[in-house]
Structures are given as structure tokens and as C-alpha cells.
XYZ file of C-alpha atoms in Angstrom:
358
model
C -29.381 7.410 -25.161
C -27.216 4.806 -26.802
C -27.050 5.732 -30.455
C -26.745 2.668 -32.483
C -27.822 1.061 -29.057
C -35.962 -4.860 -29.182
C -36.989 -9.122 -28.592
C -36.595 -10.018 -32.208
C -37.623 -13.617 -32.643
C -38.683 -14.952 -35.986
C -42.444 -15.428 -35.809
C -43.596 -18.932 -35.058
C -46.031 -20.217 -37.645
C -48.792 -22.613 -36.680
C -50.313 -25.032 -39.170
C -53.890 -26.189 -38.839
C -54.860 -29.539 -40.316
C -58.477 -30.574 -40.130
C -58.671 -34.315 -40.522
C -61.549 -36.356 -41.826
C -61.935 -37.991 -38.425
C -63.480 -36.485 -35.314
C -60.397 -34.660 -34.181
C -58.443 -31.603 -35.203
C -54.673 -31.716 -35.093
C -52.817 -28.546 -34.251
C -49.045 -28.575 -34.406
C -46.203 -26.169 -34.889
C -44.676 -26.035 -38.337
C -41.003 -26.670 -39.056
C -40.173 -23.089 -38.035
C -40.653 -24.154 -34.408
C -37.964 -26.096 -32.574
C -39.122 -29.542 -31.615
C -41.954 -31.556 -33.042
C -45.107 -33.193 -31.942
C -48.683 -32.215 -32.484
C -51.670 -32.009 -30.198
C -54.980 -33.690 -30.715
C -58.269 -32.490 -29.291
C -61.850 -33.459 -29.354
C -64.200 -31.633 -31.685
C -65.923 -29.965 -28.748
C -62.745 -28.320 -27.410
C -61.933 -24.636 -27.981
C -59.107 -24.422 -30.559
C -58.252 -20.778 -29.789
C -57.024 -21.547 -26.281
C -54.714 -24.258 -27.555
C -53.410 -22.017 -30.329
C -52.589 -19.285 -27.823
C -50.892 -21.781 -25.499
C -48.744 -23.140 -28.331
C -47.721 -19.642 -29.374
C -46.679 -18.757 -25.826
C -44.706 -21.984 -25.448
C -42.941 -21.473 -28.780
C -42.138 -17.829 -28.123
C -40.544 -18.509 -24.742
C -38.744 -21.743 -25.568
C -35.544 -20.077 -26.774
C -35.423 -17.668 -23.845
C -35.963 -20.525 -21.392
C -32.811 -22.242 -22.652
C -30.708 -19.353 -21.328
C -29.855 -19.870 -17.677
C -27.517 -18.644 -15.007
C -24.708 -21.138 -14.503
C -25.109 -22.631 -17.981
C -21.405 -23.569 -18.151
C -21.080 -24.981 -14.646
C -20.749 -28.589 -15.859
C -18.960 -28.082 -19.165
C -16.358 -25.352 -18.589
C -14.572 -24.300 -15.388
C -15.209 -20.702 -14.363
C -15.720 -18.983 -17.759
C -17.198 -15.889 -16.096
C -14.166 -15.537 -13.846
C -11.830 -15.679 -16.846
C -13.801 -13.010 -18.698
C -13.941 -10.849 -15.586
C -10.176 -11.059 -15.136
C -9.563 -9.963 -18.718
C -12.024 -7.082 -18.412
C -10.437 -5.941 -15.164
C -6.957 -5.907 -16.708
C -8.172 -4.018 -19.764
C -10.049 -1.384 -17.751
C -7.073 -0.869 -15.453
C -4.926 -0.110 -18.508
C -7.597 1.978 -20.253
C -10.692 3.052 -18.263
C -12.447 4.102 -21.465
C -12.621 0.502 -22.696
C -15.404 -0.253 -20.186
C -17.965 1.762 -22.137
C -16.675 0.195 -25.349
C -17.384 -3.337 -24.124
C -20.921 -2.493 -23.141
C -21.521 -0.774 -26.477
C -20.208 -3.864 -28.304
C -22.857 -5.994 -26.585
C -25.569 -3.436 -27.356
C -24.701 -3.277 -31.057
C -24.494 -7.059 -31.208
C -27.951 -7.544 -29.668
C -29.768 -4.930 -31.713
C -28.550 -6.321 -35.041
C -29.698 -9.913 -35.683
C -29.934 -10.582 -31.941
C -27.237 -11.345 -29.362
C -25.285 -13.768 -31.544
C -21.742 -12.403 -31.797
C -22.228 -11.319 -35.420
C -20.765 -7.887 -34.651
C -17.333 -9.526 -34.379
C -17.269 -11.098 -37.858
C -15.003 -9.570 -40.510
C -16.105 -8.507 -43.982
C -15.264 -10.727 -46.964
C -14.761 -9.947 -50.640
C -18.390 -10.940 -51.161
C -20.083 -8.898 -48.425
C -19.546 -6.056 -45.957
C -20.009 -7.040 -42.318
C -21.659 -5.037 -39.530
C -18.374 -3.880 -38.008
C -17.362 -2.027 -41.187
C -20.445 0.201 -41.330
C -20.437 3.810 -40.139
C -22.331 3.168 -36.838
C -19.892 0.393 -35.893
C -16.632 1.956 -37.023
C -16.019 3.415 -33.563
C -16.663 0.185 -31.639
C -13.900 -0.783 -29.207
C -12.964 -3.750 -27.061
C -12.476 -6.462 -29.690
C -9.031 -7.294 -28.317
C -10.458 -7.919 -24.826
C -12.925 -10.428 -26.253
C -10.084 -12.074 -28.188
C -7.942 -12.494 -25.076
C -10.806 -13.950 -23.053
C -11.651 -16.417 -25.825
C -8.036 -17.598 -26.146
C -7.926 -18.401 -22.433
C -11.281 -20.146 -22.579
C -10.257 -22.261 -25.554
C -7.192 -23.375 -23.616
C -9.288 -24.796 -20.762
C -12.484 -25.873 -22.559
C -12.163 -25.946 -26.311
C -15.280 -25.189 -28.318
C -17.602 -24.678 -25.350
C -18.076 -20.945 -24.717
C -19.647 -18.755 -27.399
C -18.565 -15.261 -28.343
C -22.141 -14.108 -27.764
C -21.901 -15.129 -24.110
C -18.415 -13.644 -23.736
C -19.824 -10.310 -24.960
C -22.660 -10.515 -22.421
C -20.284 -11.362 -19.544
C -17.823 -8.619 -20.539
C -20.585 -6.007 -20.780
C -21.721 -6.871 -17.256
C -18.204 -6.806 -15.848
C -17.394 -3.511 -17.548
C -19.999 -1.694 -15.475
C -18.447 -2.069 -12.030
C -15.702 -4.637 -12.667
C -17.275 -6.973 -10.117
C -20.629 -7.743 -11.704
C -23.704 -6.723 -9.779
C -26.154 -8.869 -11.739
C -26.215 -12.439 -12.966
C -26.115 -13.158 -16.690
C -28.159 -16.052 -18.092
C -25.995 -17.869 -20.657
C -26.335 -20.462 -23.389
C -26.262 -18.226 -26.475
C -24.707 -19.546 -29.656
C -23.027 -17.595 -32.437
C -24.691 -16.586 -35.672
C -23.105 -17.220 -39.054
C -24.280 -14.049 -40.811
C -23.072 -10.450 -40.507
C -24.490 -7.993 -43.043
C -24.009 -4.265 -43.329
C -27.645 -3.788 -44.330
C -28.847 -5.087 -40.955
C -27.401 -2.178 -38.963
C -30.558 -0.300 -39.939
C -31.882 -1.718 -36.647
C -29.563 0.554 -34.642
C -31.316 3.684 -33.278
C -29.905 6.854 -34.913
C -28.607 9.592 -32.571
C -30.563 12.290 -34.432
C -33.977 10.746 -33.740
C -36.493 12.188 -31.295
C -38.577 10.291 -28.745
C -41.434 9.266 -31.038
C -38.988 7.898 -33.617
C -36.663 6.200 -31.116
C -39.225 4.317 -29.064
C -40.283 1.878 -31.853
C -36.660 0.772 -32.282
C -36.860 -0.611 -28.739
C -40.444 -1.827 -28.602
C -40.043 -3.937 -31.730
C -37.213 -5.714 -29.926
C -39.306 -6.382 -26.827
C -37.913 -3.506 -24.776
C -40.104 -0.813 -23.232
C -39.622 2.941 -23.317
C -38.632 2.657 -19.663
C -35.916 0.152 -20.650
C -34.722 2.595 -23.299
C -34.344 5.411 -20.780
C -32.559 3.121 -18.335
C -30.117 1.651 -20.859
C -29.252 5.154 -22.012
C -27.677 5.858 -18.618
C -24.439 4.168 -19.596
C -24.068 6.523 -22.564
C -22.287 9.050 -20.345
C -19.127 6.909 -20.365
C -18.711 7.196 -24.127
C -16.791 9.805 -26.077
C -18.145 11.074 -29.374
C -16.618 12.483 -32.537
C -17.736 16.049 -33.273
C -19.204 15.034 -36.611
C -21.789 12.847 -34.875
C -23.650 15.759 -33.256
C -22.719 18.690 -35.476
C -26.078 18.424 -37.232
C -28.049 19.485 -34.151
C -29.803 22.866 -34.631
C -28.073 24.527 -31.649
C -24.691 24.116 -33.342
C -25.876 26.409 -36.128
C -27.673 28.862 -33.866
C -31.086 27.444 -34.759
C -34.011 25.905 -32.890
C -36.280 23.017 -33.776
C -39.524 21.570 -32.452
C -38.033 18.105 -32.839
C -34.906 18.995 -30.832
C -35.371 20.016 -27.200
C -32.315 22.234 -27.421
C -29.083 22.597 -25.520
C -27.954 24.531 -22.468
C -26.321 27.775 -23.673
C -23.075 27.146 -21.762
C -22.893 23.570 -23.031
C -23.598 24.703 -26.591
C -20.792 27.289 -26.461
C -18.444 24.688 -24.959
C -19.171 22.173 -27.718
C -18.684 24.784 -30.439
C -15.255 25.633 -29.012
C -14.284 21.972 -28.804
C -15.666 21.235 -32.261
C -14.923 23.932 -34.850
C -16.564 23.396 -38.210
C -13.992 21.091 -39.802
C -12.751 19.449 -36.624
C -13.041 15.733 -36.047
C -12.102 15.925 -32.361
C -13.511 13.604 -29.706
C -15.725 14.986 -26.946
C -16.608 13.137 -23.711
C -20.310 12.688 -23.066
C -19.853 13.728 -19.433
C -16.847 15.900 -18.691
C -16.904 15.851 -14.851
C -16.894 12.053 -14.464
C -16.487 10.380 -17.864
C -15.490 6.926 -16.566
C -17.745 6.652 -13.521
C -20.919 4.584 -13.587
C -23.338 6.990 -11.907
C -26.488 9.032 -12.613
C -24.843 12.223 -13.885
C -26.140 11.430 -17.392
C -29.677 12.050 -16.151
C -28.705 15.093 -14.106
C -27.173 16.604 -17.239
C -30.366 15.982 -19.205
C -32.382 17.887 -16.590
C -30.354 21.028 -17.374
C -30.343 20.502 -21.168
C -26.771 19.214 -21.432
C -27.556 16.182 -23.587
C -25.075 15.705 -26.428
C -27.401 14.123 -28.978
C -31.002 14.742 -29.922
C -31.606 11.149 -28.823
C -30.270 12.053 -25.370
C -32.079 15.296 -24.706
C -35.327 14.012 -26.178
C -35.727 11.796 -23.104
C -36.984 14.902 -21.273
C -39.365 15.995 -24.041
C -42.565 14.678 -22.420
C -43.868 14.925 -18.877
C -43.831 11.129 -18.427
C -40.285 10.545 -19.688
C -38.911 13.601 -17.880
C -40.373 12.213 -14.647
C -38.471 8.957 -15.182
C -35.271 10.878 -15.876
C -35.710 12.850 -12.625
C -36.376 9.641 -10.704
C -33.177 7.994 -11.950
C -31.137 11.171 -11.509
C -31.939 11.260 -7.803
C -31.735 7.567 -6.959
C -28.473 5.766 -7.889
C -29.569 2.482 -6.294
C -32.783 2.451 -8.311
C -30.795 3.145 -11.466
C -28.459 0.228 -10.801
C -31.351 -2.174 -10.190
C -33.237 -1.084 -13.273
C -30.095 -1.065 -15.402
C -29.295 -4.651 -14.394
C -32.828 -5.814 -15.234
C -32.809 -4.001 -18.579
C -29.415 -5.487 -19.497
C -30.613 -9.035 -18.775
C -33.716 -8.350 -20.867
C -31.668 -6.936 -23.735
C -29.342 -9.943 -23.557
C -32.240 -12.201 -24.581
C -32.969 -10.475 -27.873
C -33.070 -12.931 -30.761
C -30.701 -15.438 -29.175
C -29.687 -18.695 -30.833
C -29.713 -21.706 -28.515
C -29.735 -25.480 -28.675
C -28.512 -26.620 -32.079
C -29.020 -23.311 -33.837
C -25.903 -21.347 -34.710
C -22.435 -22.495 -33.717
C -19.643 -22.087 -31.171
C -17.093 -20.136 -33.217
C -13.433 -20.970 -32.730
C -12.239 -17.655 -34.143
C -13.632 -14.227 -33.462
C -13.624 -12.857 -36.986
C -14.925 -15.736 -39.103
C -17.418 -18.547 -38.953
C -16.314 -22.153 -38.558
């Protein structure tokens, strides 16, 4: 699963004002976008209206994202991003996984708002300078795409959308799903917020809430983990697993004996070497990640734990044997993840520079 890989909207508060006349006014407070109240007769059922208002408020931000958002304000932004991703991947195939991981880390911390790109200042440490984000790659690809976009439509395309487009294009370099756009950039990047990233040492029961609180299901979690195979990991990141020390644990499903011996050879005690997640096909977008899990070759606890229950193991087997199903589910899960905590409308900004706010 993607270590350091929910929909996190601020809750919408509803105020109830009972007037001295024969009507009750129910309206969203200032934490909702847009104004206007709703009047009803005393005989009406207030609960139904409250529920309706909550549903409208909760989906309003998501509804402002749409495919083709830039069609009238910027010529072919997705094509420009795709071209830059294609050039970068041709020069370095490993950058594809890095671009997708950038989008994941961005969305899970404060929502998909481009905050992962902001630099630290003398007053505060930003997300990118924390331990989980130190190994992020692909910033230069985002920079190049933004420079080209600013040349043709200044101040129109957000970094948050560029990250979403680049993540899509990094998968197959031709984009097999459409990305709703319209995200704006956040102005805050805090080291403390990376606590929302799922740790690689967590088991299934601990991992699942990290996704559900963001609006993603356990099924989404298993599906999104499939891209993890294209990453490479530093030895230190998995050296704490029990198998490395010749131990077993109820919380850790364990590791295939051959794989365990291989990892120990590649990662002696004080080594900080880098190990590919999937040695046979490290840069190919396929289902070998799941096939490896079925024979206990998962690198992290958070990988192998996906086979720790009958229900999750069944989903792993299903994806392992059906590449087309995996691609469809992966596309749907990526679109869903791309809607986490987005800023739209007048919230946030369109940053001119990657590393600092306007």
C-alpha cells in the first residue's frame, strides 16, 4: 500500500433560528459557501430540510470540479502537462511513480491543494521537509509544466490541478481516465499535518481509518496500493519488520523466506541502499504487486497486511488475476481521491510560483 499515501471537508454548520412569527428559518452559517435561508411553515418537517441542506453543502465543492474546466480559459493545459510528463518519463522511467506519489501526499494532507509543493520558511517547516516527504520526486516536472502554462495563460491553471493531471499521465503516459479540474491552491503547508499520511508499519485495522476518514473505502485503499510496486524504498523504511530480525508477529503477516533472505542481503544492518518494490517489472503498471502479496512478498507491513483477512485477500486475488478490472478500479479510485478537501470558487489562490504563496 502507499505509505504516506480520506474526503476531508470542514464540517458544515447549520444555524437554527426560531422566529416569533409562524415560520422557522433554517440557513447555513458563514462556514457554508453562498448565502440565503429557507423558510417553512410551522407544520413542515424540519429534519428533512436539515438533511437536504447538509447534502447540498457537502457536495457543493465537489460539484465545482468538472472535466474540461479549462476549455474556455486556457488552451490545452492537459496536453501541455502530458507532454512534460512524457518527456520526463522517457528520460527517467522511475519519475512516473514519483509524480503519482506527489499527488497522493498532496491530497492526504490538507486536501488536494498543492500545499506539498510549498517551501519551508524561517517561521515554519513545510510538509515537503518532513521525513515522509523527503523522498518525494517530480517537483521539476511540475515546474516545467507550470512555466509553459504561464506563458500561454497566465494565472489560470493551479498547481493542484497540474499535480492531478501529471499523476494521471504518469500511469500510462496517455491517460486512460478523465480528471475533473477546478482545484485551487492552498496557502498553508505545515509539518504537523503530515500525521494524516498512513504509516508503512501499520496493519489493516490501523490503516483503514486513515482512508475512511477521507471518504475512501477499504476497497479504494487496496486498489490505490497497486501503484506502490513502481516505487523504490530505502532499506531503513522496512528494516523494523519482524522478519528482518528473525522474528514473527501477530500484527505482521510475515514475509516469504526467499524474499526475506534477498532483502537482508540487499540491506545489511547499516546500509541505506534503495530496493525496488517489484524487481521483475519495477516500472510497469500491472498487477504484479498483488501477485507478490499472494506469495508473501510484500515489502512493508502495510503491503502484506492487505491479505490478512479473508475479505481483503479475496480482493487482492481478484485484482491480481484481472488487469482490466484493476485499471478500471484504479481510475475510479484516483478520481475519488482527487476530490479530497479541494478548494474551489474563491477559496485558495492560483499560485504563480511553485514554492511560495502569492
